[in-house]
GROMACS .gro file of N, CA and C in nm:
model
  441
    1MET      N    1   0.082  -0.119   0.000
    1MET     CA    2   0.000   0.000   0.000
    1MET      C    3   0.087   0.126   0.000
    2LEU      N    4   0.194   0.124   0.081
    2LEU     CA    5   0.282   0.240   0.090
    2LEU      C    6   0.347   0.274  -0.044
    3PRO      N    7   0.397   0.175  -0.123
    3PRO     CA    8   0.455   0.210  -0.254
    3PRO      C    9   0.354   0.279  -0.347
    4ILE      N   10   0.230   0.238  -0.340
    4ILE     CA   11   0.127   0.301  -0.424
    4ILE      C   12   0.107   0.446  -0.383
    5LEU      N   13   0.103   0.473  -0.252
    5LEU     CA   14   0.086   0.610  -0.204
    5LEU      C   15   0.205   0.697  -0.244
    6VAL      N   16   0.325   0.641  -0.240
    6VAL     CA   17   0.445   0.716  -0.280
    6VAL      C   18   0.437   0.750  -0.428
    7MET      N   19   0.395   0.654  -0.511
    7MET     CA   20   0.383   0.679  -0.654
    7MET      C   21   0.279   0.787  -0.682
    8ILE      N   22   0.167   0.783  -0.615
    8ILE     CA   23   0.061   0.883  -0.635
    8ILE      C   24   0.111   1.021  -0.593
    9ALA      N   25   0.192   1.028  -0.489
    9ALA     CA   26   0.244   1.156  -0.442
    9ALA      C   27   0.337   1.220  -0.545
   10PHE      N   28   0.409   1.140  -0.626
   10PHE     CA   29   0.503   1.192  -0.723
   10PHE      C   30   0.440   1.223  -0.859
   11ILE      N   31   0.321   1.179  -0.887
   11ILE     CA   32   0.258   1.202  -1.017
   11ILE      C   33   0.250   1.351  -1.052
   12PRO      N   34   0.208   1.440  -0.961
   12PRO     CA   35   0.203   1.582  -0.997
   12PRO      C   36   0.340   1.642  -1.030
   13LEU      N   37   0.449   1.581  -0.984
   13LEU     CA   38   0.583   1.635  -1.008
   13LEU      C   39   0.635   1.599  -1.147
   14LEU      N   40   0.572   1.505  -1.215
   14LEU     CA   41   0.617   1.467  -1.348
   14LEU      C   42   0.582   1.576  -1.447
   15ASP      N   43   0.674   1.609  -1.534
   15ASP     CA   44   0.654   1.714  -1.634
   15ASP      C   45   0.601   1.651  -1.762
   16ALA      N   46   0.470   1.650  -1.780
   16ALA     CA   47   0.408   1.589  -1.898
   16ALA      C   48   0.443   1.664  -2.025
   17SER      N   49   0.475   1.793  -2.016
   17SER     CA   50   0.506   1.871  -2.136
   17SER      C   51   0.642   1.832  -2.195
   18LYS      N   52   0.723   1.758  -2.119
   18LYS     CA   53   0.853   1.715  -2.169
   18LYS      C   54   0.838   1.621  -2.288
   19PHE      N   55   0.729   1.547  -2.293
   19PHE     CA   56   0.704   1.451  -2.399
   19PHE      C   57   0.573   1.486  -2.470
   20PRO      N   58   0.577   1.582  -2.563
   20PRO     CA   59   0.452   1.625  -2.627
   20PRO      C   60   0.396   1.518  -2.720
   21LEU      N   61   0.265   1.512  -2.726
   21LEU     CA   62   0.199   1.429  -2.825
   21LEU      C   63   0.218   1.498  -2.959
   22PHE      N   64   0.234   1.421  -3.066
   22PHE     CA   65   0.249   1.482  -3.197
   22PHE      C   66   0.173   1.399  -3.300
   23ARG      N   67   0.149   1.462  -3.415
   23ARG     CA   68   0.078   1.396  -3.523
   23ARG      C   69   0.152   1.419  -3.653
   24ILE      N   70   0.158   1.314  -3.734
   24ILE     CA   71   0.212   1.324  -3.869
   24ILE      C   72   0.103   1.271  -3.962
   25SER      N   73   0.063   1.354  -4.056
   25SER     CA   74  -0.044   1.313  -4.148
   25SER      C   75  -0.005   1.353  -4.289
   26GLY      N   76  -0.077   1.297  -4.387
   26GLY     CA   77  -0.049   1.329  -4.525
   26GLY      C   78  -0.107   1.226  -4.618
   27THR      N   79  -0.044   1.214  -4.736
   27THR     CA   80  -0.090   1.123  -4.839
   27THR      C   81   0.030   1.049  -4.897
   28LEU      N   82   0.015   0.919  -4.917
   28LEU     CA   83   0.116   0.841  -4.989
   28LEU      C   84   0.087   0.855  -5.137
   29LEU      N   85   0.190   0.887  -5.216
   29LEU     CA   86   0.174   0.908  -5.359
   29LEU      C   87   0.273   0.821  -5.437
   30CYS      N   88   0.228   0.774  -5.552
   30CYS     CA   89   0.313   0.701  -5.645
   30CYS      C   90   0.298   0.768  -5.781
   31ARG      N   91   0.401   0.840  -5.823
   31ARG     CA   92   0.399   0.918  -5.947
   31ARG      C   93   0.282   1.016  -5.948
   32GLY      N   94   0.258   1.078  -5.833
   32GLY     CA   95   0.154   1.179  -5.820
   32GLY      C   96   0.015   1.127  -5.788
   33ASN      N   97  -0.003   0.996  -5.787
   33ASN     CA   98  -0.134   0.936  -5.759
   33ASN      C   99  -0.136   0.870  -5.622
   34PRO      N  100  -0.248   0.878  -5.549
   34PRO     CA  101  -0.258   0.812  -5.419
   34PRO      C  102  -0.236   0.661  -5.432
   35ILE      N  103  -0.177   0.603  -5.330
   35ILE     CA  104  -0.148   0.460  -5.330
   35ILE      C  105  -0.168   0.406  -5.189
   36LYS      N  106  -0.207   0.278  -5.180
   36LYS     CA  107  -0.220   0.217  -5.048
   36LYS      C  108  -0.085   0.161  -5.004
   37GLY      N  109  -0.076   0.134  -4.875
   37GLY     CA  110   0.046   0.080  -4.818
   37GLY      C  111   0.031   0.063  -4.669
   38ASN      N  112   0.139   0.039  -4.603
   38ASN     CA  113   0.143   0.028  -4.456
   38ASN      C  114   0.254   0.118  -4.405
   39ILE      N  115   0.227   0.186  -4.295
   39ILE     CA  116   0.328   0.275  -4.236
   39ILE      C  117   0.348   0.235  -4.090
   40ILE      N  118   0.475   0.228  -4.050
   40ILE     CA  119   0.505   0.221  -3.908
   40ILE      C  120   0.589   0.343  -3.873
   41MET      N  121   0.561   0.401  -3.758
   41MET     CA  122   0.636   0.517  -3.711
   41MET      C  123   0.714   0.473  -3.588
   42ILE      N  124   0.845   0.494  -3.594
   42ILE     CA  125   0.930   0.457  -3.481
   42ILE      C  126   1.017   0.575  -3.442
   43ASP      N  127   1.056   0.580  -3.315
   43ASP     CA  128   1.149   0.685  -3.276
   43ASP      C  129   1.285   0.649  -3.334
   44ASP      N  130   1.363   0.749  -3.364
   44ASP     CA  131   1.488   0.728  -3.437
   44ASP      C  132   1.606   0.746  -3.344
   45ASN      N  133   1.624   0.650  -3.255
   45ASN     CA  134   1.743   0.646  -3.170
   45ASN      C  135   1.848   0.566  -3.245
   46PHE      N  136   1.918   0.485  -3.174
   46PHE     CA  137   2.004   0.385  -3.236
   46PHE      C  138   1.916   0.264  -3.259
   47SER      N  139   1.941   0.187  -3.362
   47SER     CA  140   1.851   0.077  -3.399
   47SER      C  141   1.811  -0.012  -3.282
   48ILE      N  142   1.902  -0.039  -3.193
   48ILE     CA  143   1.870  -0.128  -3.081
   48ILE      C  144   1.772  -0.064  -2.983
   49ASN      N  145   1.765   0.070  -2.981
   49ASN     CA  146   1.678   0.140  -2.887
   49ASN      C  147   1.549   0.193  -2.950
   50ASP      N  148   1.525   0.165  -3.078
   50ASP     CA  149   1.404   0.213  -3.144
   50ASP      C  150   1.279   0.155  -3.078
   51HIS      N  151   1.172   0.236  -3.079
   51HIS     CA  152   1.043   0.193  -3.025
   51HIS      C  153   0.934   0.219  -3.128
   52LEU      N  154   0.839   0.130  -3.137
   52LEU     CA  155   0.724   0.147  -3.223
   52LEU      C  156   0.631   0.250  -3.160
   53LEU      N  157   0.599   0.358  -3.233
   53LEU     CA  158   0.511   0.462  -3.181
   53LEU      C  159   0.369   0.450  -3.237
   54SER      N  160   0.358   0.409  -3.363
   54SER     CA  161   0.227   0.401  -3.425
   54SER      C  162   0.237   0.317  -3.552
   55GLU      N  163   0.124   0.263  -3.595
   55GLU     CA  164   0.119   0.185  -3.718
   55GLU      C  165  -0.016   0.212  -3.785
   56LYS      N  166  -0.016   0.215  -3.918
   56LYS     CA  167  -0.138   0.247  -3.992
   56LYS      C  168  -0.140   0.172  -4.124
   57LYS      N  169  -0.255   0.112  -4.156
   57LYS     CA  170  -0.278   0.055  -4.288
   57LYS      C  171  -0.344   0.165  -4.370
   58VAL      N  172  -0.282   0.202  -4.481
   58VAL     CA  173  -0.330   0.312  -4.564
   58VAL      C  174  -0.411   0.254  -4.679
   59GLU      N  175  -0.531   0.306  -4.698
   59GLU     CA  176  -0.621   0.258  -4.802
   59GLU      C  177  -0.589   0.323  -4.937
   60LEU      N  178  -0.670   0.295  -5.039
   60LEU     CA  179  -0.645   0.342  -5.177
   60LEU      C  180  -0.638   0.493  -5.192
   61ASP      N  181  -0.702   0.569  -5.101
   61ASP     CA  182  -0.696   0.715  -5.111
   61ASP      C  183  -0.562   0.771  -5.068
   62GLY      N  184  -0.476   0.685  -5.010
   62GLY     CA  185  -0.341   0.726  -4.971
   62GLY      C  186  -0.332   0.807  -4.844
   63LYS      N  187  -0.443   0.843  -4.783
   63LYS     CA  188  -0.443   0.931  -4.665
   63LYS      C  189  -0.400   0.854  -4.539
   64PHE      N  190  -0.318   0.919  -4.459
   64PHE     CA  191  -0.276   0.860  -4.333
   64PHE      C  192  -0.268   0.967  -4.225
   65SER      N  193  -0.282   0.925  -4.102
   65SER     CA  194  -0.264   1.011  -3.986
   65SER      C  195  -0.212   0.924  -3.873
   66LEU      N  196  -0.093   0.958  -3.824
   66LEU     CA  197  -0.028   0.884  -3.717
   66LEU      C  198  -0.011   0.974  -3.597
   67ARG      N  199  -0.036   0.921  -3.482
   67ARG     CA  200  -0.013   0.996  -3.358
   67ARG      C  201   0.095   0.926  -3.279
   68GLY      N  202   0.175   1.005  -3.210
   68GLY     CA  203   0.282   0.945  -3.132
   68GLY      C  204   0.310   1.022  -3.005
   69GLU      N  205   0.363   0.949  -2.912
   69GLU     CA  206   0.413   1.008  -2.788
   69GLU      C  207   0.549   0.945  -2.766
   70PRO      N  208   0.653   1.026  -2.760
   70PRO     CA  209   0.788   0.970  -2.746
   70PRO      C  210   0.800   0.881  -2.623
   71ILE      N  211   0.872   0.771  -2.638
   71ILE     CA  212   0.897   0.679  -2.528
   71ILE      C  213   1.009   0.735  -2.440
   72ASP      N  214   1.101   0.808  -2.501
   72ASP     CA  215   1.215   0.863  -2.429
   72ASP      C  216   1.241   1.005  -2.478
   73ASP      N  217   1.360   1.056  -2.458
   73ASP     CA  218   1.391   1.194  -2.494
   73ASP      C  219   1.403   1.220  -2.643
   74CYS      N  220   1.397   1.118  -2.726
   74CYS     CA  221   1.417   1.134  -2.869
   74CYS      C  222   1.287   1.175  -2.938
   75LEU      N  223   1.289   1.287  -3.009
   75LEU     CA  224   1.173   1.328  -3.087
   75LEU      C  225   1.197   1.315  -3.236
   76ASP      N  226   1.316   1.270  -3.276
   76ASP     CA  227   1.337   1.237  -3.416
   76ASP      C  228   1.266   1.104  -3.440
   77VAL      N  229   1.189   1.096  -3.546
   77VAL     CA  230   1.119   0.972  -3.578
   77VAL      C  231   1.147   0.935  -3.722
   78LYS      N  232   1.113   0.814  -3.759
   78LYS     CA  233   1.119   0.776  -3.899
   78LYS      C  234   0.993   0.699  -3.933
   79LEU      N  235   0.948   0.724  -4.055
   79LEU     CA  236   0.834   0.652  -4.108
   79LEU      C  237   0.888   0.544  -4.200
   80VAL      N  238   0.845   0.423  -4.177
   80VAL     CA  239   0.882   0.310  -4.262
   80VAL      C  240   0.757   0.274  -4.339
   81VAL      N  241   0.761   0.293  -4.472
   81VAL     CA  242   0.644   0.275  -4.557
   81VAL      C  243   0.663   0.150  -4.643
   82GLU      N  244   0.572   0.054  -4.626
   82GLU     CA  245   0.571  -0.065  -4.710
   82GLU      C  246   0.474  -0.039  -4.825
   83HIS      N  247   0.520  -0.060  -4.949
   83HIS     CA  248   0.439  -0.021  -5.065
   83HIS      C  249   0.478  -0.101  -5.189
   84LYS      N  250   0.404  -0.076  -5.296
   84LYS     CA  251   0.431  -0.141  -5.425
   84LYS      C  252   0.459  -0.039  -5.535
   85CYS      N  253   0.510   0.077  -5.502
   85CYS     CA  254   0.542   0.181  -5.600
   85CYS      C  255   0.686   0.161  -5.646
   86HIS      N  256   0.708   0.059  -5.725
   86HIS     CA  257   0.842   0.028  -5.772
   86HIS      C  258   0.831  -0.070  -5.888
   87GLY      N  259   0.941  -0.096  -5.952
   87GLY     CA  260   0.942  -0.190  -6.063
   87GLY      C  261   1.023  -0.314  -6.029
   88MET      N  262   1.017  -0.359  -5.903
   88MET     CA  263   1.097  -0.473  -5.862
   88MET      C  264   1.050  -0.601  -5.930
   89LYS      N  265   1.146  -0.684  -5.962
   89LYS     CA  266   1.119  -0.816  -6.019
   89LYS      C  267   1.190  -0.920  -5.932
   90ALA      N  268   1.123  -1.032  -5.914
   90ALA     CA  269   1.183  -1.142  -5.838
   90ALA      C  270   1.200  -1.260  -5.931
   91GLY      N  271   1.312  -1.264  -5.999
   91GLY     CA  272   1.337  -1.373  -6.093
   91GLY      C  273   1.233  -1.373  -6.205
   92ARG      N  274   1.189  -1.489  -6.243
   92ARG     CA  275   1.090  -1.500  -6.350
   92ARG      C  276   0.949  -1.518  -6.296
   93GLY      N  277   0.934  -1.522  -6.165
   93GLY     CA  278   0.803  -1.545  -6.104
   93GLY      C  279   0.714  -1.422  -6.108
   94ASP      N  280   0.597  -1.436  -6.048
   94ASP     CA  281   0.499  -1.328  -6.041
   94ASP      C  282   0.545  -1.226  -5.937
   95SER      N  283   0.572  -1.104  -5.981
   95SER     CA  284   0.618  -0.998  -5.891
   95SER      C  285   0.505  -0.906  -5.847
   96SER      N  286   0.380  -0.937  -5.881
   96SER     CA  287   0.269  -0.848  -5.848
   96SER      C  288   0.247  -0.837  -5.697
   97LYS      N  289   0.290  -0.937  -5.621
   97LYS     CA  290   0.272  -0.934  -5.476
   97LYS      C  291   0.398  -0.887  -5.403
   98LEU      N  292   0.504  -0.859  -5.475
   98LEU     CA  293   0.630  -0.819  -5.415
   98LEU      C  294   0.620  -0.678  -5.359
   99LYS      N  295   0.642  -0.664  -5.229
   99LYS     CA  296   0.637  -0.534  -5.164
   99LYS      C  297   0.778  -0.487  -5.133
  100GLY      N  298   0.794  -0.357  -5.134
  100GLY     CA  299   0.919  -0.295  -5.093
  100GLY      C  300   0.892  -0.203  -4.976
  101TYR      N  301   0.997  -0.149  -4.919
  101TYR     CA  302   0.978  -0.048  -4.814
  101TYR      C  303   1.080   0.063  -4.831
  102SER      N  304   1.037   0.181  -4.787
  102SER     CA  305   1.121   0.301  -4.790
  102SER      C  306   1.118   0.364  -4.652
  103VAL      N  307   1.225   0.431  -4.615
  103VAL     CA  308   1.236   0.494  -4.483
  103VAL      C  309   1.246   0.645  -4.502
  104PHE      N  310   1.166   0.719  -4.423
  104PHE     CA  311   1.162   0.865  -4.431
  104PHE      C  312   1.183   0.924  -4.292
  105PRO      N  313   1.294   0.997  -4.271
  105PRO     CA  314   1.317   1.059  -4.140
  105PRO      C  315   1.234   1.187  -4.122
  106VAL      N  316   1.190   1.208  -4.000
  106VAL     CA  317   1.123   1.332  -3.960
  106VAL      C  318   1.199   1.382  -3.837
  107HIS      N  319   1.258   1.500  -3.849
  107HIS     CA  320   1.341   1.554  -3.742
  107HIS      C  321   1.260   1.638  -3.646
  108ILE      N  322   1.312   1.652  -3.526
  108ILE     CA  323   1.242   1.729  -3.423
  108ILE      C  324   1.215   1.872  -3.471
  109SER      N  325   1.305   1.929  -3.551
  109SER     CA  326   1.284   2.066  -3.599
  109SER      C  327   1.158   2.074  -3.686
  110ASP      N  328   1.128   1.968  -3.764
  110ASP     CA  329   1.005   1.965  -3.844
  110ASP      C  330   0.882   1.963  -3.753
  111LEU      N  331   0.889   1.885  -3.646
  111LEU     CA  332   0.776   1.876  -3.553
  111LEU      C  333   0.755   2.007  -3.477
  112VAL      N  334   0.864   2.070  -3.433
  112VAL     CA  335   0.853   2.196  -3.359
  112VAL      C  336   0.796   2.306  -3.449
  113ARG      N  337   0.849   2.318  -3.573
  113ARG     CA  338   0.800   2.420  -3.667
  113ARG      C  339   0.651   2.405  -3.697
  114SER      N  340   0.604   2.282  -3.699
  114SER     CA  341   0.462   2.258  -3.730
  114SER      C  342   0.377   2.253  -3.604
  115GLU      N  343   0.435   2.290  -3.491
  115GLU     CA  344   0.367   2.285  -3.362
  115GLU      C  345   0.315   2.144  -3.332
  116TYR      N  346   0.395   2.045  -3.365
  116TYR     CA  347   0.370   1.903  -3.339
  116TYR      C  348   0.250   1.847  -3.416
  117ASP      N  349   0.217   1.911  -3.529
  117ASP     CA  350   0.112   1.863  -3.618
  117ASP      C  351   0.165   1.873  -3.760
  118PHE      N  352   0.251   1.778  -3.797
  118PHE     CA  353   0.328   1.782  -3.921
  118PHE      C  354   0.250   1.718  -4.035
  119SER      N  355   0.243   1.787  -4.149
  119SER     CA  356   0.174   1.736  -4.266
  119SER      C  357   0.276   1.712  -4.377
  120TRP      N  358   0.263   1.595  -4.445
  120TRP     CA  359   0.363   1.558  -4.544
  120TRP      C  360   0.302   1.464  -4.647
  121ASP      N  361   0.303   1.505  -4.774
  121ASP     CA  362   0.265   1.417  -4.882
  121ASP      C  363   0.392   1.348  -4.931
  122ILE      N  364   0.397   1.217  -4.921
  122ILE     CA  365   0.519   1.141  -4.947
  122ILE      C  366   0.514   1.079  -5.087
  123GLU      N  367   0.604   1.125  -5.173
  123GLU     CA  368   0.616   1.069  -5.309
  123GLU      C  369   0.710   0.949  -5.302
  124LEU      N  370   0.654   0.830  -5.320
  124LEU     CA  371   0.730   0.706  -5.304
  124LEU      C  372   0.817   0.672  -5.424
  125SER      N  373   0.780   0.720  -5.544
  125SER     CA  374   0.854   0.682  -5.664
  125SER      C  375   0.996   0.738  -5.666
  126GLU      N  376   1.023   0.839  -5.584
  126GLU     CA  377   1.155   0.901  -5.580
  126GLU      C  378   1.241   0.851  -5.464
  127SER      N  379   1.191   0.752  -5.390
  127SER     CA  380   1.263   0.706  -5.271
  127SER      C  381   1.341   0.578  -5.301
  128THR      N  382   1.439   0.551  -5.217
  128THR     CA  383   1.512   0.425  -5.223
  128THR      C  384   1.420   0.316  -5.170
  129VAL      N  385   1.415   0.203  -5.240
  129VAL     CA  386   1.326   0.094  -5.202
  129VAL      C  387   1.408  -0.032  -5.177
  130ARG      N  388   1.374  -0.100  -5.069
  130ARG     CA  389   1.436  -0.229  -5.037
  130ARG      C  390   1.326  -0.335  -5.036
  131ILE      N  391   1.360  -0.458  -5.066
  131ILE     CA  392   1.261  -0.566  -5.061
  131ILE      C  393   1.216  -0.587  -4.917
  132SER      N  394   1.086  -0.591  -4.897
  132SER     CA  395   1.027  -0.596  -4.764
  132SER      C  396   1.052  -0.727  -4.690
  133SER      N  397   1.026  -0.838  -4.756
  133SER     CA  398   1.033  -0.965  -4.687
  133SER      C  399   1.172  -1.027  -4.702
  134PRO      N  400   1.231  -1.075  -4.599
  134PRO     CA  401   1.184  -1.098  -4.462
  134PRO      C  402   1.223  -0.988  -4.365
  135VAL      N  403   1.289  -0.882  -4.413
  135VAL     CA  404   1.344  -0.778  -4.326
  135VAL      C  405   1.235  -0.706  -4.247
  136LEU      N  406   1.137  -0.650  -4.316
  136LEU     CA  407   1.036  -0.569  -4.247
  136LEU      C  408   0.949  -0.650  -4.151
  137PRO      N  409   0.900  -0.768  -4.187
  137PRO     CA  410   0.823  -0.845  -4.088
  137PRO      C  411   0.905  -0.879  -3.963
  138ALA      N  412   1.033  -0.911  -3.979
  138ALA     CA  413   1.117  -0.941  -3.864
  138ALA      C  414   1.138  -0.816  -3.778
  139TRP      N  415   1.161  -0.702  -3.843
  139TRP     CA  416   1.181  -0.575  -3.771
  139TRP      C  417   1.055  -0.539  -3.694
  140ARG      N  418   0.939  -0.552  -3.759
  140ARG     CA  419   0.811  -0.522  -3.694
  140ARG      C  420   0.789  -0.613  -3.572
  141ALA      N  421   0.817  -0.742  -3.587
  141ALA     CA  422   0.801  -0.835  -3.475
  141ALA      C  423   0.892  -0.798  -3.359
  142TRP      N  424   1.015  -0.757  -3.391
  142TRP     CA  425   1.109  -0.716  -3.287
  142TRP      C  426   1.057  -0.591  -3.215
  143LEU      N  427   1.004  -0.494  -3.290
  143LEU     CA  428   0.950  -0.372  -3.229
  143LEU      C  429   0.829  -0.402  -3.141
  144TYR      N  430   0.741  -0.492  -3.188
  144TYR     CA  431   0.624  -0.531  -3.108
  144TYR      C  432   0.667  -0.603  -2.981
  145GLY      N  433   0.774  -0.680  -2.989
  145GLY     CA  434   0.823  -0.751  -2.872
  145GLY      C  435   0.876  -0.659  -2.764
  146LYS      N  436   0.915  -0.537  -2.802
  146LYS     CA  437   0.969  -0.440  -2.706
  146LYS      C  438   0.859  -0.358  -2.639
  147ARG      N  439   0.734  -0.370  -2.685
  147ARG     CA  440   0.625  -0.288  -2.629
  147ARG      C  441   0.592  -0.327  -2.489
   0.00000   0.00000   0.00000
């Protein structure tokens, strides 16, 4: 009982403004047209210390909105977008299901300038693309395991 009372006594002393809630919204585009995909937002520490902040399945209209609250002092985040806006081929087989992923950094200065409500239309055709499987599913599982 005493530990609970001690914790309750310290709650007002915590500075909630130190870790502001923020939002990143926009549209995924492929050659100027909306495209569906999946986005995960993680804080951008060192890879071993990254935390999953938000995840969103983006529909055909390409619109997304992610909300995050930093797990630690890091407000730099990165968006990892899984998509099919590329011309990847996998040997002679059917490449229609082949997904790639691109990484987009968002720096704290972008969040501060936008008053923590950052808007960004992401053109995927101009980004570096890596083959998603097995890298992205393993990375996602590792991030979920840290929650």
